[in-house]
CSV table of C-alpha atoms in Angstrom, one decimal:
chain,number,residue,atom,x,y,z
A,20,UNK,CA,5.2,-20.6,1.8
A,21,UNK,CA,2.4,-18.2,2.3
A,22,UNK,CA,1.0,-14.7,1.9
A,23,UNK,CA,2.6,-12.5,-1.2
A,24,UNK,CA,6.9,-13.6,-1.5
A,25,UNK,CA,8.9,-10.6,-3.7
A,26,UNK,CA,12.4,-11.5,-5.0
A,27,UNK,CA,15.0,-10.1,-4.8
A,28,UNK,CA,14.5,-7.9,-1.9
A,29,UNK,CA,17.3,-5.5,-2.9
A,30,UNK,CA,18.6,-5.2,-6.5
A,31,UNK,CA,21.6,-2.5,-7.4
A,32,UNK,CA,21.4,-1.7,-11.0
A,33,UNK,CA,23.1,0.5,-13.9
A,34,UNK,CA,21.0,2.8,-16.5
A,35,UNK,CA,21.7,0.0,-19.2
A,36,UNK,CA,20.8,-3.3,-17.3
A,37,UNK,CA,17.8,-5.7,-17.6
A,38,UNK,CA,16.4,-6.9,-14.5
A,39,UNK,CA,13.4,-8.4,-13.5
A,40,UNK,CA,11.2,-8.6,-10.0
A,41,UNK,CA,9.2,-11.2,-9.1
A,42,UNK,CA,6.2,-12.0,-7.1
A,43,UNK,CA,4.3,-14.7,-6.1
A,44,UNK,CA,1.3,-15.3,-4.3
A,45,UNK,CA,-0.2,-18.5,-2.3
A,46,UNK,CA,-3.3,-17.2,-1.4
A,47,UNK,CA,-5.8,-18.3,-4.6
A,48,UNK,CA,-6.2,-14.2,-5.5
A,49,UNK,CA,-7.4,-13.0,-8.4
A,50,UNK,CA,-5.9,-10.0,-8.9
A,51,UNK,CA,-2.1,-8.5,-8.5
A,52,UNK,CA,-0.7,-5.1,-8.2
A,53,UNK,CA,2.6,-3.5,-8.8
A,54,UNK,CA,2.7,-0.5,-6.8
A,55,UNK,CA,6.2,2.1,-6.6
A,56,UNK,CA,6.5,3.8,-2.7
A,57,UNK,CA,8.8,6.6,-2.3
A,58,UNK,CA,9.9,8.1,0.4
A,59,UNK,CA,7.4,10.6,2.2
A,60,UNK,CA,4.9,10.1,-1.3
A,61,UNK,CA,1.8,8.1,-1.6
A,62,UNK,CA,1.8,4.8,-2.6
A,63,UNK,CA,1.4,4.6,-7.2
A,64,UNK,CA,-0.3,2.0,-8.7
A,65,UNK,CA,1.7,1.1,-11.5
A,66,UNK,CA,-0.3,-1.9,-13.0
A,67,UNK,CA,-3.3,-4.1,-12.2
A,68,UNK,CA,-4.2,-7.6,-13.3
A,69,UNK,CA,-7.3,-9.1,-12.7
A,70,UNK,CA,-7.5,-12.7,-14.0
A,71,UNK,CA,-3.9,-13.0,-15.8
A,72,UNK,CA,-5.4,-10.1,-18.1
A,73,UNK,CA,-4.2,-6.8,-17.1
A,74,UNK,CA,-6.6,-4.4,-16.0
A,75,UNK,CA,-5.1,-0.9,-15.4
A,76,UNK,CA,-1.6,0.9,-16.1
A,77,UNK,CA,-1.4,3.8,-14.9
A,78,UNK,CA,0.5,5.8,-17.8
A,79,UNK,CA,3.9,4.1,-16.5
A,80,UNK,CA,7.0,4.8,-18.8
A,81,UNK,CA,7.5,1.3,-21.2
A,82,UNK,CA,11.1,0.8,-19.4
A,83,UNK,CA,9.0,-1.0,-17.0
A,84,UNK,CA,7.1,-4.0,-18.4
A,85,UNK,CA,4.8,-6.6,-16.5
A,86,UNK,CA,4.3,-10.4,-17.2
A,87,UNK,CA,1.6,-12.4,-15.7
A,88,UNK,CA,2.0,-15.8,-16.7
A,89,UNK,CA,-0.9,-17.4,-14.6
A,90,UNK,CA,-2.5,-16.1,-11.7
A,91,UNK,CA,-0.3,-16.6,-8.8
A,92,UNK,CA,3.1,-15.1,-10.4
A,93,UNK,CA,3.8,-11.5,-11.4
A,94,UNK,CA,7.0,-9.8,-12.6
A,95,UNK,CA,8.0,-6.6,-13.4
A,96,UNK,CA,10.9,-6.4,-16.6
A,97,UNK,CA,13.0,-2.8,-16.2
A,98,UNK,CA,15.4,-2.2,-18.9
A,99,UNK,CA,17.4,1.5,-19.1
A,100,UNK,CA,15.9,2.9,-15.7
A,101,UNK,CA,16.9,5.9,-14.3
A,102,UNK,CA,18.3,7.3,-11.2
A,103,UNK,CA,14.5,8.9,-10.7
A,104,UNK,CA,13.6,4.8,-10.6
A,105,UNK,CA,14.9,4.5,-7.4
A,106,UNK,CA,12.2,3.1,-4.9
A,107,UNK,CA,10.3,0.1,-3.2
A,108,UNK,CA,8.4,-1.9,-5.7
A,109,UNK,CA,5.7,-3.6,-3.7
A,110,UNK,CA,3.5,-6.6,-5.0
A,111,UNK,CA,0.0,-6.8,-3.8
A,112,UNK,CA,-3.0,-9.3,-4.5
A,113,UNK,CA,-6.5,-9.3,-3.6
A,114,UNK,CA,-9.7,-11.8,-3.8
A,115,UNK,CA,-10.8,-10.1,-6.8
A,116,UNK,CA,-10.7,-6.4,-8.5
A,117,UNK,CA,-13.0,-3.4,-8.7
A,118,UNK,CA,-14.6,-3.4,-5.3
A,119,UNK,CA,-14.9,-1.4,-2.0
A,120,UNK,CA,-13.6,-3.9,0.6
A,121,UNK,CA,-11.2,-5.1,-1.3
A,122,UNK,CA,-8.5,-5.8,0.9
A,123,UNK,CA,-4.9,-5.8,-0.2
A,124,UNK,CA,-2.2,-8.4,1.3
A,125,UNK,CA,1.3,-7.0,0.2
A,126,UNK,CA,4.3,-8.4,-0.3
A,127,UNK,CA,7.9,-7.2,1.9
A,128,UNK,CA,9.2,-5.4,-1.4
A,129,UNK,CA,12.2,-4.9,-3.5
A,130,UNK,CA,14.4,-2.3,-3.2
A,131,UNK,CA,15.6,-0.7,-5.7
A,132,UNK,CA,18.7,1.3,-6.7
A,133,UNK,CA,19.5,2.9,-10.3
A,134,UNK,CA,22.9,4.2,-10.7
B,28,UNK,CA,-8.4,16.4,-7.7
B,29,UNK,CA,-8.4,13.4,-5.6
B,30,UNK,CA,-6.9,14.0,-2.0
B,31,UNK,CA,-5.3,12.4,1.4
B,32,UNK,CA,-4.0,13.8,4.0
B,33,UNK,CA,-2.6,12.7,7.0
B,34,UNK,CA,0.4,14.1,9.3
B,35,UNK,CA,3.5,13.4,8.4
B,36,UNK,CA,5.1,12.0,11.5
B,37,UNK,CA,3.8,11.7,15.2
B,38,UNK,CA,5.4,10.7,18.3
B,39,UNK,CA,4.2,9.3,21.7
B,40,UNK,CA,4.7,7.8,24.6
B,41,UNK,CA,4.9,4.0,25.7
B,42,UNK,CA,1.7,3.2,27.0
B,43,UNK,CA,-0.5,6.3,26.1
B,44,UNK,CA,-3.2,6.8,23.6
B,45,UNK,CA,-2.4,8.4,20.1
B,46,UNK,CA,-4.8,9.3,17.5
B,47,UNK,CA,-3.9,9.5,13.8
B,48,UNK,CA,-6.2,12.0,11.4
B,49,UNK,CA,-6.7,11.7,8.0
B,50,UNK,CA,-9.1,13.2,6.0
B,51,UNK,CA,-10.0,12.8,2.3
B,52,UNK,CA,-11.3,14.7,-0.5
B,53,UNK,CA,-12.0,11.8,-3.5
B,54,UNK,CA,-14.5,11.6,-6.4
B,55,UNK,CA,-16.8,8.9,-4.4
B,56,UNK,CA,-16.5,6.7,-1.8
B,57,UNK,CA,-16.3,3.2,-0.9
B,58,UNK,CA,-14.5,2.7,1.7
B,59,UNK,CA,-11.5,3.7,3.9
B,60,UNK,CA,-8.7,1.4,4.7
B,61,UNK,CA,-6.1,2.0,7.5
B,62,UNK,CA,-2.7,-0.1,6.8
B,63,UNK,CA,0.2,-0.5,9.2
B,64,UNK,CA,3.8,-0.5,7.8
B,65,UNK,CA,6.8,-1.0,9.9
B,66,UNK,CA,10.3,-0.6,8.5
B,67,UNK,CA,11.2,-2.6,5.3
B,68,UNK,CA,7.9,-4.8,5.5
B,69,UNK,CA,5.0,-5.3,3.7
B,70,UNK,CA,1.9,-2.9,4.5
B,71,UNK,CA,-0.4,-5.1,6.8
B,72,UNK,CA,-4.4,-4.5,6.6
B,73,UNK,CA,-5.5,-2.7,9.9
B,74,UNK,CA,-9.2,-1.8,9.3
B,75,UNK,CA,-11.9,-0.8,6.5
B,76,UNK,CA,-14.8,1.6,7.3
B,77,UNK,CA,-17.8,2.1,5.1
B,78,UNK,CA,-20.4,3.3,7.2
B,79,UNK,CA,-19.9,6.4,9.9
B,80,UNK,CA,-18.8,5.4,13.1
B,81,UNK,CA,-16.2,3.9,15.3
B,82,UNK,CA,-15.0,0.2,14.4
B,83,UNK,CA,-12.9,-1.1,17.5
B,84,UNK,CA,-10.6,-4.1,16.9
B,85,UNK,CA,-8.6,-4.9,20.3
B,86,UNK,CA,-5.9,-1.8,20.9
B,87,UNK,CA,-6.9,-0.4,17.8
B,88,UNK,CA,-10.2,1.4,16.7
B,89,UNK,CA,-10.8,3.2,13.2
B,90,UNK,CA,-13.7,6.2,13.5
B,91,UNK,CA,-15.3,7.5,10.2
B,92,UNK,CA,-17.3,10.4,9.1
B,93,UNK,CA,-18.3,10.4,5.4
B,94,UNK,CA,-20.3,14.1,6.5
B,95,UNK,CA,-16.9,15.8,7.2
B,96,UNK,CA,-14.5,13.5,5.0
B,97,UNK,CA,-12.6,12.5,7.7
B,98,UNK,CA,-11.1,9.5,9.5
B,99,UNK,CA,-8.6,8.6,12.8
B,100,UNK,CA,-7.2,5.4,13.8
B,101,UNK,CA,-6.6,5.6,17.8
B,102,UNK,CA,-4.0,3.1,19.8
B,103,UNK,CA,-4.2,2.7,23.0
B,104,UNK,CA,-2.1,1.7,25.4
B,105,UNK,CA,1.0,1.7,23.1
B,106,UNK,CA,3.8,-1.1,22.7
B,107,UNK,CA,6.8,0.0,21.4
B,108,UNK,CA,6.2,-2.6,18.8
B,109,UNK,CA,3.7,0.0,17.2
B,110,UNK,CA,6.3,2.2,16.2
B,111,UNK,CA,5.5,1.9,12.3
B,112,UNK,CA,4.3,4.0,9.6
B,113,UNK,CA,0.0,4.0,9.2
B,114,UNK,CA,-1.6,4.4,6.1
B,115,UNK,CA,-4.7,5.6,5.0
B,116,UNK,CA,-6.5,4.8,1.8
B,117,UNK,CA,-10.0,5.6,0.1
B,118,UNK,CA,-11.8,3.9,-2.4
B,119,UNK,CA,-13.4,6.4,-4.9
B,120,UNK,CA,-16.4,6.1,-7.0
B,121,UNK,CA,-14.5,3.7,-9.6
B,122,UNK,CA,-13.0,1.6,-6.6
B,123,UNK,CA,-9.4,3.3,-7.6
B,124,UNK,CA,-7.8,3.3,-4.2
B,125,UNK,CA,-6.6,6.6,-3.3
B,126,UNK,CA,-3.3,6.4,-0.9
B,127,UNK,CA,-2.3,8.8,1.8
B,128,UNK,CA,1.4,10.1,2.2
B,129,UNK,CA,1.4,7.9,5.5
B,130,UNK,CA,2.2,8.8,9.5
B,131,UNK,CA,5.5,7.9,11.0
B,132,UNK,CA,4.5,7.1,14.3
B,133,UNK,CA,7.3,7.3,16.8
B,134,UNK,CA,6.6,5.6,20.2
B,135,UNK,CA,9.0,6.6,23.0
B,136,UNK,CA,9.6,4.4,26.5
Protein backbone atom coordinates (compact mmCIF):
# COMPACT_ATOMS: atom_id res chain seq x y z
CA UNK A 1 0.00 0.00 0.00
CA UNK A 2 0.81 3.57 -0.53
CA UNK A 3 0.28 7.18 0.45
CA UNK A 4 -1.00 7.89 4.38
CA UNK A 5 -3.79 4.50 5.39
CA UNK A 6 -6.05 5.62 8.76
CA UNK A 7 -7.89 2.86 10.57
CA UNK A 8 -10.75 2.53 11.38
CA UNK A 9 -12.46 4.90 9.15
CA UNK A 10 -15.55 5.16 11.37
CA UNK A 11 -15.45 4.40 15.14
CA UNK A 12 -18.81 4.87 17.48
CA UNK A 13 -17.82 5.27 20.98
CA UNK A 14 -19.25 5.94 24.65
CA UNK A 15 -17.86 8.76 27.17
CA UNK A 16 -16.03 5.82 29.13
CA UNK A 17 -14.26 3.80 26.29
CA UNK A 18 -10.60 3.50 25.15
CA UNK A 19 -10.08 3.55 21.64
CA UNK A 20 -7.23 4.03 19.58
CA UNK A 21 -6.66 5.45 15.69
CA UNK A 22 -4.08 4.48 13.68
CA UNK A 23 -2.01 5.75 10.82
CA UNK A 24 0.50 4.68 8.75
CA UNK A 25 2.53 6.08 6.14
CA UNK A 26 4.63 4.35 3.07
CA UNK A 27 6.13 7.26 1.84
CA UNK A 28 9.72 7.55 3.86
CA UNK A 29 8.32 11.02 5.76
CA UNK A 30 9.68 12.46 8.42
CA UNK A 31 7.21 14.04 10.10
CA UNK A 32 3.26 13.21 11.05
CA UNK A 33 0.39 15.20 12.03
CA UNK A 34 -2.89 14.61 13.78
CA UNK A 35 -5.11 17.18 12.79
CA UNK A 36 -9.34 17.32 14.12
CA UNK A 37 -11.79 18.96 11.02
CA UNK A 38 -15.15 19.98 11.97
CA UNK A 39 -17.77 20.81 10.11
CA UNK A 40 -17.65 24.38 8.52
CA UNK A 41 -14.14 25.09 11.00
CA UNK A 42 -10.67 25.20 10.02
CA UNK A 43 -8.60 22.44 10.03
CA UNK A 44 -6.56 22.09 14.20
CA UNK A 45 -3.39 20.78 14.41
CA UNK A 46 -3.58 18.65 17.33
CA UNK A 47 0.14 17.20 17.43
CA UNK A 48 3.30 17.12 15.31
CA UNK A 49 6.21 14.69 15.25
CA UNK A 50 9.09 15.22 13.48
CA UNK A 51 11.60 12.28 13.69
CA UNK A 52 9.53 9.92 16.22
CA UNK A 53 10.06 12.89 18.79
CA UNK A 54 7.13 14.99 19.02
CA UNK A 55 7.39 18.46 18.05
CA UNK A 56 4.22 20.52 18.72
CA UNK A 57 0.82 19.93 20.72
CA UNK A 58 -1.30 22.35 20.45
CA UNK A 59 -2.72 22.68 24.15
CA UNK A 60 -5.06 19.43 23.29
CA UNK A 61 -7.00 18.15 26.40
CA UNK A 62 -4.76 14.77 27.88
CA UNK A 63 -8.00 12.45 26.96
CA UNK A 64 -6.30 12.40 23.70
CA UNK A 65 -2.81 10.85 23.71
CA UNK A 66 -0.33 10.12 20.75
CA UNK A 67 2.24 7.31 20.18
CA UNK A 68 4.85 7.26 17.64
CA UNK A 69 6.60 4.18 17.76
CA UNK A 70 8.93 4.62 14.66
CA UNK A 71 8.59 6.86 11.93
CA UNK A 72 6.05 5.44 9.63
CA UNK A 73 3.21 4.69 12.39
CA UNK A 74 1.11 7.15 14.43
CA UNK A 75 -1.84 6.62 16.79
CA UNK A 76 -3.97 8.59 18.63
CA UNK A 77 -5.19 6.87 22.32
CA UNK A 78 -8.81 8.65 23.43
CA UNK A 79 -10.09 7.62 26.77
CA UNK A 80 -13.42 9.50 28.42
CA UNK A 81 -14.15 11.77 25.22
CA UNK A 82 -16.91 13.77 24.95
CA UNK A 83 -19.89 14.40 22.75
CA UNK A 84 -17.85 17.87 21.77
CA UNK A 85 -15.05 15.08 20.38
CA UNK A 86 -17.09 14.31 17.68
CA UNK A 87 -15.07 14.93 14.29
CA UNK A 88 -12.74 13.67 11.40
CA UNK A 89 -9.30 12.91 12.73
CA UNK A 90 -7.05 13.17 9.80
CA UNK A 91 -3.33 11.86 9.70
CA UNK A 92 -0.87 13.75 7.67
CA UNK A 93 2.96 13.36 6.93
CA UNK A 94 5.38 15.43 5.15
CA UNK A 95 9.20 15.15 3.89
CA UNK A 96 10.32 16.92 6.90
CA UNK A 97 8.95 19.71 9.44
CA UNK A 98 9.35 23.45 9.85
CA UNK A 99 9.43 24.65 6.32
CA UNK A 100 7.43 26.75 3.70
CA UNK A 101 6.82 24.23 0.97
CA UNK A 102 6.19 21.64 3.00
CA UNK A 103 3.55 19.80 1.40
CA UNK A 104 1.17 17.70 3.38
CA UNK A 105 -0.15 14.13 1.87
CA UNK A 106 -3.21 13.20 4.11
CA UNK A 107 -4.73 10.31 5.06
CA UNK A 108 -8.92 9.49 4.11
CA UNK A 109 -9.68 9.92 8.07
CA UNK A 110 -11.63 8.46 10.89
CA UNK A 111 -14.76 9.44 11.82
CA UNK A 112 -15.65 9.84 14.89
CA UNK A 113 -18.73 9.66 17.09
CA UNK A 114 -18.87 10.24 21.10
CA UNK A 115 -22.09 9.27 22.64
CA UNK B 1 -4.58 37.24 15.34
CA UNK B 2 -3.84 34.97 12.58
CA UNK B 3 -6.63 34.91 9.79
CA UNK B 4 -8.24 33.00 6.61
CA UNK B 5 -10.93 33.61 4.83
CA UNK B 6 -12.54 32.21 2.12
CA UNK B 7 -16.37 31.82 1.06
CA UNK B 8 -18.17 29.37 2.51
CA UNK B 9 -19.77 27.62 -0.41
CA UNK B 10 -19.95 28.48 -4.22
CA UNK B 11 -21.78 27.03 -7.04
CA UNK B 12 -21.37 26.77 -10.78
CA UNK B 13 -21.98 25.51 -13.81
CA UNK B 14 -20.62 22.31 -15.77
CA UNK B 15 -18.19 23.63 -18.00
CA UNK B 16 -17.72 27.35 -16.87
CA UNK B 17 -14.89 29.09 -15.07
CA UNK B 18 -15.12 29.58 -11.22
CA UNK B 19 -12.70 31.49 -9.15
CA UNK B 20 -12.31 30.86 -5.41
CA UNK B 21 -10.92 33.98 -3.12
CA UNK B 22 -9.10 33.73 -0.16
CA UNK B 23 -7.32 36.14 1.53
CA UNK B 24 -5.03 36.02 4.69
CA UNK B 25 -4.06 38.11 7.43
CA UNK B 26 -0.91 35.88 9.31
CA UNK B 27 2.12 36.78 11.32
CA UNK B 28 4.58 36.09 8.20
CA UNK B 29 4.59 34.39 5.31
CA UNK B 30 5.87 31.37 3.59
CA UNK B 31 3.73 30.23 1.47
CA UNK B 32 0.19 29.52 0.43
CA UNK B 33 -1.22 26.08 -0.31
CA UNK B 34 -4.52 25.36 -2.05
CA UNK B 35 -5.89 21.66 -1.14
CA UNK B 36 -8.82 19.94 -2.76
CA UNK B 37 -11.23 17.79 -0.55
CA UNK B 38 -14.03 15.84 -1.92
CA UNK B 39 -16.51 14.08 0.41
CA UNK B 40 -15.01 11.68 3.00
CA UNK B 41 -11.43 11.69 1.49
CA UNK B 42 -8.28 12.79 2.28
CA UNK B 43 -7.29 16.65 1.36
CA UNK B 44 -5.18 16.34 -1.86
CA UNK B 45 -2.27 19.01 -2.59
CA UNK B 46 -3.44 21.38 -5.44
CA UNK B 47 -0.81 24.18 -5.49
CA UNK B 48 1.86 26.31 -3.30
CA UNK B 49 2.61 30.01 -4.13
CA UNK B 50 5.48 31.88 -2.69
CA UNK B 51 6.18 34.49 -4.96
CA UNK B 52 3.27 37.04 -6.57
CA UNK B 53 1.78 35.88 -9.57
CA UNK B 54 -0.30 33.29 -11.35
CA UNK B 55 1.00 29.51 -11.14
CA UNK B 56 -1.14 27.49 -13.91
CA UNK B 57 -1.27 23.73 -13.56
CA UNK B 58 -3.60 22.20 -16.41
CA UNK B 59 -7.43 23.29 -15.50
CA UNK B 60 -6.26 24.75 -12.52
CA UNK B 61 -4.24 27.97 -11.82
CA UNK B 62 -3.49 29.52 -8.22
CA UNK B 63 -2.83 33.64 -8.43
CA UNK B 64 -1.01 35.28 -5.42
CA UNK B 65 -0.48 38.77 -4.16
CA UNK B 66 1.58 38.98 -0.94
CA UNK B 67 0.92 43.26 -1.43
CA UNK B 68 -2.87 42.79 -0.78
CA UNK B 69 -2.78 39.35 1.22
CA UNK B 70 -4.82 37.70 -1.12
CA UNK B 71 -5.08 34.53 -3.20
CA UNK B 72 -7.77 32.69 -5.89
CA UNK B 73 -7.62 29.37 -7.32
CA UNK B 74 -9.53 29.51 -10.85
CA UNK B 75 -11.10 26.17 -12.69
CA UNK B 76 -11.88 26.19 -15.85
CA UNK B 77 -13.83 24.35 -17.82
CA UNK B 78 -15.46 22.47 -14.91
CA UNK B 79 -16.12 18.56 -14.66
CA UNK B 80 -18.65 17.64 -12.40
CA UNK B 81 -15.90 15.58 -10.78
CA UNK B 82 -14.70 19.03 -9.24
CA UNK B 83 -17.44 19.30 -7.06
CA UNK B 84 -15.29 19.16 -3.76
CA UNK B 85 -14.51 21.40 -0.95
CA UNK B 86 -10.94 23.75 -1.59
CA UNK B 87 -8.80 24.68 0.99
CA UNK B 88 -6.58 27.37 1.57
CA UNK B 89 -3.57 27.43 3.89
CA UNK B 90 -0.66 29.88 4.86
CA UNK B 91 2.49 29.35 6.26
CA UNK B 92 3.36 32.11 8.82
CA UNK B 93 6.61 33.31 9.94
CA UNK B 94 7.25 30.08 12.27
CA UNK B 95 6.08 27.79 9.31
CA UNK B 96 2.76 27.08 11.57
CA UNK B 97 0.32 26.47 8.75
CA UNK B 98 -2.63 28.52 9.10
CA UNK B 99 -6.00 26.77 7.62
CA UNK B 100 -8.96 28.38 5.97
CA UNK B 101 -12.73 27.39 6.85
CA UNK B 102 -12.66 25.85 3.22
CA UNK B 103 -15.22 26.49 -0.03
CA UNK B 104 -17.90 24.03 -0.91
CA UNK B 105 -17.81 24.22 -4.42
CA UNK B 106 -21.06 23.00 -5.97
CA UNK B 107 -20.81 22.29 -9.83
CA UNK B 108 -24.15 21.97 -11.54
CA UNK B 109 -24.79 20.11 -15.26
Amino acid sequence: ETGVTQTPRHLVMGMTNKKSLKCEQHLGHNAMYWYKQSAKKPLELMFVYSLEERVENNSVPSRFSPECPNSSHLFLHLHTLQPEDSALYLCASSQDQGSGANVLTFGAGSRLTVL
Amino acid sequence: GQNIDQPTEMTATEGAIVQINCTYQTSGFNGLFWYQQHAGEAPTFLSYNVLDGLEEKGRFSSFLSRSKGYSYLLLKELQMKDSASYLCAVTDSNYQLIWGAGTKLIIKP
